[in-house]
Amino acid sequence: MFIAKNLAVNEKNHLTVGGIDTVELAEKYGTPLYVMDENLIRENCRLYKSSIDKNYDGNGLALYASKAFSSLSIYKIVNEEGLGIDVVSGGELYTALKADFPAQKIYFHGNNKTKDELKMALDNGVGRIVVDNLTELSVLNELALSENKTVDILFRIKPGIDAHTHSFVMTGQIDSKFGVALETGEAFDIIKTASEMQGINVVGIHCHIGSQIFDLKPFEQAADVMMTFMAKIKSELKIELSELNLGGGFGISYTESDTPIEYDKYMEAVSKIVKASALKYDLKLPKIIMEPGRSIVASAGTTLYTIGSVKEIPNIRKYVAVDGGMADNPRYILYQSEYDFQIANKAGDAKTETVTIAGRCCESGDLLGENVKLQNAGAGDILAVLATGAYNYSMASHYNRLPNPAVIMIKDGKERVVIKRESYEDLIKNDLF
Ligand code: LLP
């Protein structure tokens, strides 16, 4: 009945997450409230690990792309599950280090890392820097030399693949701000330059073609193009790269119409291509790295809101307004993303209405969904938005000076607060007259 298997309806007709009554959670902790299911997150991590073991003899590593949801708790969970992580800022790196995440298993991404961030990464022994451009490469080399170090890096490559997803999250094509292009020779040239630098050790190449992808083809093409490039590097530069990082981007079900690929199918297909290519070009099998973000945490998250006003505009639409919106979930306003909505205290009822969910911010575009199916809604009802575990909390803002909601983690039928709700005090803590 629901898009995620950890959701159910209890005897009170209330929606449950991991066995916990969401209406009671809303009463106890207030709304808006992010609720995450730790068991499901762990299960997702294990699926990645086992697919690498099964299809590629364990010669790989899944990195959790922590931009999807970054907090002390998630880094601890992911570390316990044996994954590495991808960070993209000093802030994510700082949080991970504070959670005692092993620095060697951290990959540092970003198209415009600052010198301070690069130094922070070097000083803390971050495992890999994924270098985006020539300027960054020079800064990194100088930093490394000044500290008498050699830094292990990968290069972010634009493989020239069209991933057929929303243009805002499409990154593999030549017109992208991320990385260096294959087809112009830019990627080859930068690796040649790096190979002559004393402070740099080129370990591998990376690509990430986009996000929320449902098709295997672009992933297969990317693997093929990247392996062919590795062969060129070997034959022309005599460098044999040992890591192939193919990024993330695996789609998940936001609504019933979404049809994600099973992780295993992805790893099976990509492993075949990499093995065949290695044979063809006489390359050693590279370690395959993948970087799932959304598919680790999205379906494990549910956001709870309290419905305030319900406004019927005759012959036009019915607005159901909630106590959150674009400040805690900007994905509708950014990508027109679709969600499954449920009235948590009437979860077993049929969805008889078509409504527009309005947020509380002073923007007409502040909606969470338009013309969506919902149970009959009234003031005081609790609205649950499903699959909000990725890119919601991490993209939240303070627009209209709204405090960020709390995050609750559920594990084995018990809940705990992993991020406290911000107070008004928190909002002004850095303000000065
Ligand atoms: N690796 C790199 C280098 C990335 O840039 C990303 C996402 C990932 C991995 C993880 O991709 P995932 O498995 O989560 O699709 N805010 C957008 C998504 C932006 C994705 C940015 N990069 C959204 O809410 O849909």
Coordinates of C-alpha atoms and ligand atoms in Angstrom, one line a residue:
M1 CA 0.0 0.0 0.0
F2 CA 2.9 2.4 0.7
I3 CA 6.0 3.1 -1.3
A4 CA 8.3 2.1 1.5
K5 CA 8.0 -1.2 3.3
N6 CA 8.6 0.3 6.8
L7 CA 5.3 2.2 6.7
A8 CA 2.1 0.7 7.9
V9 CA -1.3 1.7 9.5
N10 CA -2.0 0.7 13.1
E11 CA -5.2 -0.1 14.9
K12 CA -5.9 3.6 15.5
N13 CA -5.8 4.2 11.7
H14 CA -2.5 6.1 12.2
L15 CA 0.5 5.9 10.0
T16 CA 3.5 4.1 11.5
V17 CA 7.2 4.4 10.6
G18 CA 9.3 1.5 11.7
G19 CA 6.5 0.5 14.0
I20 CA 6.2 3.9 15.7
D21 CA 3.0 5.9 15.6
T22 CA 3.7 9.1 13.7
V23 CA 0.7 11.0 15.2
E24 CA 2.2 10.3 18.7
L25 CA 5.6 11.5 17.4
A26 CA 4.0 14.7 16.2
E27 CA 2.4 15.3 19.6
K28 CA 5.5 14.5 21.5
Y29 CA 8.1 16.4 19.4
G30 CA 6.0 19.0 17.6
T31 CA 5.9 19.7 13.9
P32 CA 7.4 20.1 11.3
L33 CA 9.3 17.0 12.2
Y34 CA 11.7 14.8 10.1
V35 CA 11.5 11.2 11.0
M36 CA 14.1 8.7 9.8
D37 CA 14.2 4.9 10.0
E38 CA 17.7 3.7 11.0
N39 CA 16.9 0.1 10.2
L40 CA 16.0 0.9 6.6
I41 CA 19.1 3.1 6.2
R42 CA 21.3 0.2 7.4
E43 CA 19.5 -2.2 5.1
N44 CA 20.2 0.1 2.1
C45 CA 23.9 0.3 3.0
R46 CA 24.0 -3.5 3.2
L47 CA 22.4 -3.9 -0.3
Y48 CA 25.3 -1.8 -1.8
K49 CA 27.9 -3.8 0.1
S50 CA 26.5 -7.2 -0.9
S51 CA 26.0 -6.2 -4.5
I52 CA 29.7 -5.4 -4.8
D53 CA 30.6 -8.6 -3.0
K54 CA 28.4 -10.7 -5.3
N55 CA 29.2 -9.1 -8.7
Y56 CA 32.7 -7.8 -8.3
D57 CA 34.4 -10.0 -5.7
G58 CA 34.2 -7.2 -3.1
N59 CA 36.7 -5.2 -5.0
G60 CA 34.8 -1.9 -4.5
L61 CA 33.5 0.5 -2.0
A62 CA 30.2 2.3 -1.7
L63 CA 30.5 5.8 -0.4
Y64 CA 27.4 7.5 1.1
A65 CA 27.1 10.9 -0.6
S66 CA 26.4 12.8 2.5
K67 CA 25.0 15.9 0.9
A68 CA 21.7 13.9 0.9
F69 CA 21.6 14.1 4.7
S70 CA 24.5 15.1 6.9
S71 CA 24.6 14.8 10.7
L72 CA 26.7 13.2 13.4
S73 CA 24.3 10.3 13.6
I74 CA 24.3 9.4 9.9
Y75 CA 28.1 9.3 9.7
K76 CA 28.2 7.0 12.7
I77 CA 25.6 4.6 11.1
V78 CA 27.3 4.6 7.7
N79 CA 30.7 3.9 9.3
E80 CA 29.3 1.0 11.3
E81 CA 28.0 -0.4 8.1
G82 CA 31.5 -0.3 6.5
L83 CA 30.8 2.4 3.8
G84 CA 33.0 5.3 3.0
I85 CA 31.6 8.8 2.5
D86 CA 31.6 11.6 0.0
V87 CA 31.8 15.1 1.4
V88 CA 31.6 18.4 -0.5
S89 CA 32.4 21.1 2.0
G90 CA 34.4 21.9 5.1
G91 CA 31.1 21.7 7.0
E92 CA 30.3 18.1 5.9
L93 CA 34.0 17.2 6.5
Y94 CA 33.9 18.7 10.0
T95 CA 30.7 16.9 10.9
A96 CA 32.1 13.6 9.7
L97 CA 35.4 14.0 11.6
K98 CA 33.5 15.0 14.8
A99 CA 31.6 11.7 14.3
D100 CA 35.0 9.9 14.3
F101 CA 34.6 8.9 10.6
P102 CA 37.8 7.3 9.4
A103 CA 39.5 10.1 7.3
Q104 CA 41.0 7.5 4.9
K105 CA 37.5 6.5 3.8
I106 CA 36.5 10.1 3.0
Y107 CA 36.4 11.4 -0.6
F108 CA 36.3 15.2 -0.9
H109 CA 34.3 16.5 -3.9
G110 CA 33.3 19.9 -5.1
N111 CA 33.8 22.2 -8.1
N112 CA 35.2 25.1 -6.1
K113 CA 36.8 23.9 -2.9
T114 CA 38.5 26.7 -1.1
K115 CA 42.2 26.6 -0.2
D116 CA 41.2 26.5 3.5
E117 CA 39.0 23.4 2.8
L118 CA 41.8 21.7 0.9
K119 CA 44.2 22.4 3.7
M120 CA 41.7 21.0 6.2
A121 CA 41.4 17.9 4.1
L122 CA 45.2 17.5 3.9
D123 CA 45.7 18.1 7.6
N124 CA 43.1 15.6 8.6
G125 CA 44.4 12.9 6.2
V126 CA 41.3 12.7 4.0
G127 CA 41.7 9.6 1.8
R128 CA 41.0 11.1 -1.7
I129 CA 40.5 14.5 -3.1
V130 CA 38.4 14.5 -6.3
V131 CA 40.0 17.3 -8.2
D132 CA 37.7 19.3 -10.4
N133 CA 39.9 21.7 -12.4
L134 CA 43.4 23.0 -13.1
T135 CA 43.4 25.8 -10.6
E136 CA 42.4 23.4 -7.8
L137 CA 45.1 21.0 -8.9
S138 CA 47.9 23.7 -8.7
V139 CA 46.7 24.9 -5.3
L140 CA 46.6 21.3 -4.0
N141 CA 50.0 20.5 -5.3
E142 CA 51.5 23.6 -3.6
L143 CA 49.8 22.8 -0.4
A144 CA 51.0 19.2 -0.5
L145 CA 54.6 20.3 -1.3
S146 CA 54.6 22.8 1.6
E147 CA 53.5 20.1 4.0
N148 CA 55.9 17.5 2.5
K149 CA 53.0 15.2 1.4
T150 CA 51.8 13.4 -1.6
V151 CA 48.0 13.6 -2.1
D152 CA 46.0 10.8 -3.6
I153 CA 43.5 12.2 -6.1
L154 CA 40.9 11.3 -8.6
F155 CA 39.8 13.6 -11.4
R156 CA 36.2 14.5 -12.0
I157 CA 35.5 13.7 -15.6
K158 CA 32.6 14.8 -17.8
P159 CA 32.1 11.7 -19.8
G160 CA 29.6 13.3 -22.3
I161 CA 26.7 11.1 -21.3
D162 CA 23.1 12.4 -21.2
A163 CA 21.3 10.9 -18.2
H164 CA 17.7 11.9 -19.1
T165 CA 16.8 13.5 -15.8
H166 CA 15.9 16.9 -14.6
S167 CA 18.3 19.5 -16.1
F168 CA 19.2 20.8 -12.6
V169 CA 20.6 17.5 -11.6
M170 CA 22.2 16.4 -14.9
T171 CA 26.0 16.6 -14.7
G172 CA 27.6 14.3 -17.2
Q173 CA 27.3 16.5 -20.3
I174 CA 30.0 18.8 -21.6
D175 CA 28.1 22.0 -20.7
S176 CA 28.4 21.4 -16.9
K177 CA 30.2 23.3 -14.2
F178 CA 31.6 20.0 -12.8
G179 CA 34.9 18.5 -13.9
V180 CA 37.0 18.3 -17.0
A181 CA 35.7 17.2 -20.4
L182 CA 36.8 14.1 -22.2
E183 CA 36.0 15.0 -25.7
T184 CA 38.0 18.2 -25.9
G185 CA 41.2 16.6 -24.5
E186 CA 40.9 18.6 -21.3
A187 CA 40.8 15.5 -19.1
F188 CA 43.8 13.9 -20.8
D189 CA 45.8 17.1 -20.5
I190 CA 45.1 17.6 -16.8
I191 CA 46.1 14.0 -16.0
K192 CA 49.4 14.5 -17.9
T193 CA 50.0 17.7 -16.0
A194 CA 49.2 16.1 -12.7
S195 CA 51.5 13.1 -13.4
E196 CA 54.4 15.6 -13.5
M197 CA 53.6 17.1 -10.1
Q198 CA 55.6 16.0 -7.1
G199 CA 52.8 16.5 -4.6
I200 CA 50.1 14.6 -6.5
N201 CA 49.4 10.9 -7.0
V202 CA 46.7 10.3 -9.5
V203 CA 44.8 7.2 -8.3
G204 CA 41.8 7.2 -10.5
I205 CA 39.0 8.9 -12.3
H206 CA 35.5 9.8 -11.3
C207 CA 32.2 10.7 -13.0
H208 CA 28.7 11.4 -11.8
I209 CA 26.2 11.7 -14.6
G210 CA 23.2 12.9 -12.6
S211 CA 20.6 12.1 -10.0
Q212 CA 17.3 10.2 -9.8
I213 CA 18.1 8.1 -12.8
F214 CA 15.9 5.1 -13.7
D215 CA 17.7 3.8 -16.7
L216 CA 20.7 1.4 -16.7
K217 CA 21.9 2.5 -20.1
P218 CA 23.6 5.8 -19.2
F219 CA 25.4 4.1 -16.3
E220 CA 26.7 1.3 -18.7
Q221 CA 27.8 3.9 -21.2
A222 CA 29.6 5.9 -18.5
A223 CA 31.5 2.8 -17.3
D224 CA 32.4 2.0 -20.9
V225 CA 33.6 5.5 -21.7
M226 CA 35.6 5.7 -18.5
M227 CA 37.3 2.4 -19.0
T228 CA 38.3 3.3 -22.6
F229 CA 39.8 6.5 -21.2
M230 CA 41.7 4.5 -18.6
A231 CA 43.2 2.5 -21.5
K232 CA 44.2 5.7 -23.3
I233 CA 45.9 6.9 -20.1
K234 CA 47.8 3.6 -19.8
S235 CA 48.9 3.4 -23.4
E236 CA 49.9 7.1 -23.8
L237 CA 51.0 8.1 -20.3
K238 CA 52.1 4.7 -19.0
I239 CA 50.0 5.3 -15.9
E240 CA 47.7 2.5 -14.7
L241 CA 44.9 4.0 -12.7
S242 CA 43.5 1.8 -9.9
E243 CA 40.2 3.4 -9.0
L244 CA 37.1 3.9 -11.1
N245 CA 34.5 6.0 -9.3
L246 CA 31.2 5.9 -11.1
G247 CA 29.3 8.3 -8.8
G248 CA 25.7 8.0 -7.6
G249 CA 22.4 8.9 -9.0
F250 CA 20.3 5.8 -8.5
G251 CA 16.6 6.7 -8.6
I252 CA 14.1 5.9 -5.9
S253 CA 10.3 5.7 -5.6
Y254 CA 8.8 9.0 -4.6
T255 CA 5.4 7.9 -6.0
E256 CA 4.0 4.6 -7.3
S257 CA 4.8 5.6 -10.9
D258 CA 8.5 5.6 -10.2
T259 CA 10.3 2.4 -11.2
P260 CA 13.9 2.3 -9.8
I261 CA 16.6 -0.1 -10.9
E262 CA 17.5 -2.8 -8.3
Y263 CA 21.0 -2.0 -7.0
D264 CA 22.1 -5.4 -7.8
K265 CA 21.1 -5.1 -11.5
Y266 CA 23.2 -1.9 -11.7
M267 CA 26.3 -3.5 -10.2
E268 CA 25.9 -6.6 -12.3
A269 CA 25.7 -4.6 -15.5
V270 CA 28.5 -2.3 -14.7
S271 CA 30.8 -5.1 -13.4
K272 CA 30.3 -6.9 -16.7
I273 CA 31.3 -3.9 -18.7
V274 CA 34.3 -3.1 -16.6
K275 CA 35.6 -6.7 -16.7
A276 CA 35.1 -7.0 -20.4
S277 CA 36.9 -3.7 -20.9
A278 CA 39.8 -4.6 -18.7
L279 CA 40.3 -7.8 -20.7
K280 CA 40.0 -6.0 -24.0
Y281 CA 42.6 -3.3 -23.1
D282 CA 44.8 -5.4 -20.8
L283 CA 44.1 -3.4 -17.7
K284 CA 44.1 -4.5 -14.1
L285 CA 40.6 -4.6 -12.7
P286 CA 40.1 -1.2 -11.0
K287 CA 38.4 -0.9 -7.7
I288 CA 34.9 0.3 -8.4
I289 CA 33.6 3.1 -6.2
M290 CA 29.9 4.2 -6.2
E291 CA 28.4 7.1 -4.4
P292 CA 24.7 6.6 -3.6
G293 CA 23.1 9.4 -1.6
R294 CA 19.4 9.6 -2.2
S295 CA 19.0 5.8 -2.4
I296 CA 20.5 5.3 1.1
V297 CA 18.3 7.7 3.0
A298 CA 15.4 9.1 0.9
S299 CA 12.8 6.3 1.5
A300 CA 13.8 6.1 5.2
G301 CA 12.5 9.7 5.8
T302 CA 9.0 11.0 6.4
T303 CA 8.2 14.6 7.3
L304 CA 5.3 15.4 9.5
Y305 CA 3.3 18.7 9.5
T306 CA 0.3 20.0 11.2
I307 CA -2.5 21.2 8.8
G308 CA -3.7 24.7 9.6
S309 CA -6.1 26.3 7.2
V310 CA -7.9 24.5 4.4
K311 CA -9.0 27.0 1.7
E312 CA -11.4 26.0 -1.1
I313 CA -11.4 28.4 -4.1
P314 CA -14.6 27.4 -6.0
N315 CA -13.9 25.9 -9.4
I316 CA -10.2 26.5 -9.0
R317 CA -8.5 24.4 -6.3
K318 CA -8.4 23.5 -2.6
Y319 CA -5.3 24.6 -0.7
V320 CA -4.3 22.6 2.4
A321 CA -1.7 24.7 4.3
V322 CA 0.9 23.2 6.6
D323 CA 3.3 24.6 9.2
G324 CA 6.4 24.0 7.0
G325 CA 7.1 24.1 3.3
M326 CA 9.9 25.3 1.1
A327 CA 12.1 26.1 4.1
D328 CA 12.3 22.5 5.2
N329 CA 11.7 21.0 1.7
P330 CA 12.6 23.1 -1.3
R331 CA 12.4 20.3 -3.7
Y332 CA 9.0 21.1 -5.2
I333 CA 9.8 24.7 -5.8
L334 CA 13.2 23.7 -7.3
Y335 CA 12.4 20.6 -9.3
Q336 CA 8.6 20.2 -9.2
S337 CA 9.4 16.9 -7.5
E338 CA 6.5 14.6 -6.7
Y339 CA 5.6 13.1 -3.4
D340 CA 3.2 10.7 -1.8
F341 CA 1.1 12.5 0.8
Q342 CA -0.9 10.9 3.6
I343 CA -3.0 12.2 6.5
A344 CA -1.2 10.4 9.3
N345 CA -4.2 10.2 11.6
K346 CA -6.5 8.9 8.8
A347 CA -3.9 6.8 7.0
G348 CA -6.1 3.8 6.3
D349 CA -8.9 6.0 4.7
A350 CA -9.3 6.2 1.0
K351 CA -7.8 9.3 -0.8
T352 CA -11.0 11.0 -1.9
E353 CA -9.7 14.6 -2.5
T354 CA -7.5 16.3 -4.9
V355 CA -5.7 19.2 -3.2
T356 CA -2.7 21.5 -3.4
I357 CA -0.4 21.5 -0.4
A358 CA 0.7 25.0 0.5
G359 CA 3.7 25.8 2.7
R360 CA 3.7 28.7 5.2
C361 CA 6.3 30.9 3.5
C362 CA 5.5 34.3 1.9
E363 CA 5.9 33.0 -1.7
S364 CA 3.1 31.8 -3.9
G365 CA 5.4 29.2 -5.2
D366 CA 5.9 27.7 -1.7
L367 CA 4.0 24.5 -2.4
L368 CA 4.8 20.8 -1.6
G369 CA 2.6 19.4 -4.3
E370 CA -0.2 20.4 -6.7
N371 CA -3.3 18.4 -7.5
V372 CA -2.3 15.5 -5.3
K373 CA -4.5 12.8 -4.0
L374 CA -5.3 13.0 -0.2
Q375 CA -7.6 11.8 2.4
N376 CA -10.2 14.3 3.6
A377 CA -8.1 17.0 5.3
G378 CA -9.1 19.4 8.1
A379 CA -7.3 21.8 10.5
G380 CA -5.3 19.9 13.1
D381 CA -4.7 16.8 11.0
I382 CA -1.1 15.6 10.7
L383 CA 0.2 15.5 7.1
A384 CA 2.9 13.0 6.3
V385 CA 5.1 13.5 3.3
L386 CA 6.9 10.3 2.4
A387 CA 10.4 9.7 1.1
T388 CA 11.8 12.9 2.4
G389 CA 15.0 11.5 3.9
A390 CA 17.3 12.9 1.2
Y391 CA 17.9 16.5 0.2
N392 CA 15.3 17.8 2.6
Y393 CA 17.0 18.5 6.0
S394 CA 20.2 19.1 4.1
M395 CA 18.7 21.7 1.8
A396 CA 16.6 23.4 4.5
S397 CA 16.9 27.2 5.0
H398 CA 15.8 29.7 7.5
Y399 CA 13.6 31.7 5.1
N400 CA 11.1 33.8 6.9
R401 CA 13.2 33.1 10.0
L402 CA 11.8 29.7 10.5
P403 CA 13.8 27.5 12.9
N404 CA 14.9 24.1 11.4
P405 CA 12.8 21.2 12.5
A406 CA 14.1 18.4 14.7
V407 CA 15.2 15.0 13.2
I408 CA 14.1 11.8 15.0
M409 CA 15.8 8.5 14.3
I410 CA 13.8 5.3 14.8
K411 CA 15.6 2.1 15.5
D412 CA 14.1 -1.3 16.6
G413 CA 10.8 0.3 17.7
K414 CA 12.4 3.1 19.7
E415 CA 12.9 6.7 18.8
R416 CA 15.6 9.3 19.7
V417 CA 16.3 12.9 18.7
V418 CA 19.4 13.1 16.5
I419 CA 19.1 16.8 15.7
K420 CA 17.3 19.1 18.1
R421 CA 14.7 21.5 16.9
E422 CA 16.1 25.0 16.6
S423 CA 14.8 27.6 19.0
Y424 CA 14.2 31.3 18.4
E425 CA 17.4 31.8 20.5
D426 CA 19.3 29.6 18.1
L427 CA 18.1 31.9 15.3
I428 CA 19.7 35.0 16.7
K429 CA 22.8 33.4 18.3
N430 CA 25.2 34.9 15.7
D431 CA 23.3 38.2 15.3
L432 CA 25.1 41.4 16.6
F433 CA 23.8 45.0 16.8
Ligands
LLP1 N1 28.3 11.9 -6.2 C1 28.4 13.2 -6.6 C2 29.6 13.7 -7.1 C3 27.2 14.0 -6.6 O1 27.3 15.2 -7.1 C4 26.0 13.4 -6.1 C5 24.8 14.3 -6.0 C6 26.0 12.1 -5.6 C7 27.2 11.4 -5.7 C8 24.8 11.5 -5.1 O2 23.8 11.4 -5.9 P1 22.4 10.6 -5.5 O3 22.7 9.2 -5.4 O4 21.9 11.2 -4.3 O5 21.5 10.9 -6.7 N2 19.3 18.2 -4.6 C9 18.9 17.3 -5.7 C10 20.0 16.3 -5.9 C11 21.3 16.9 -6.2 C12 22.4 15.8 -6.4 C13 23.7 16.4 -6.3 N3 24.8 15.5 -6.4 C14 17.6 16.7 -5.4 O6 17.0 17.0 -4.3 O7 17.0 15.9 -6.1

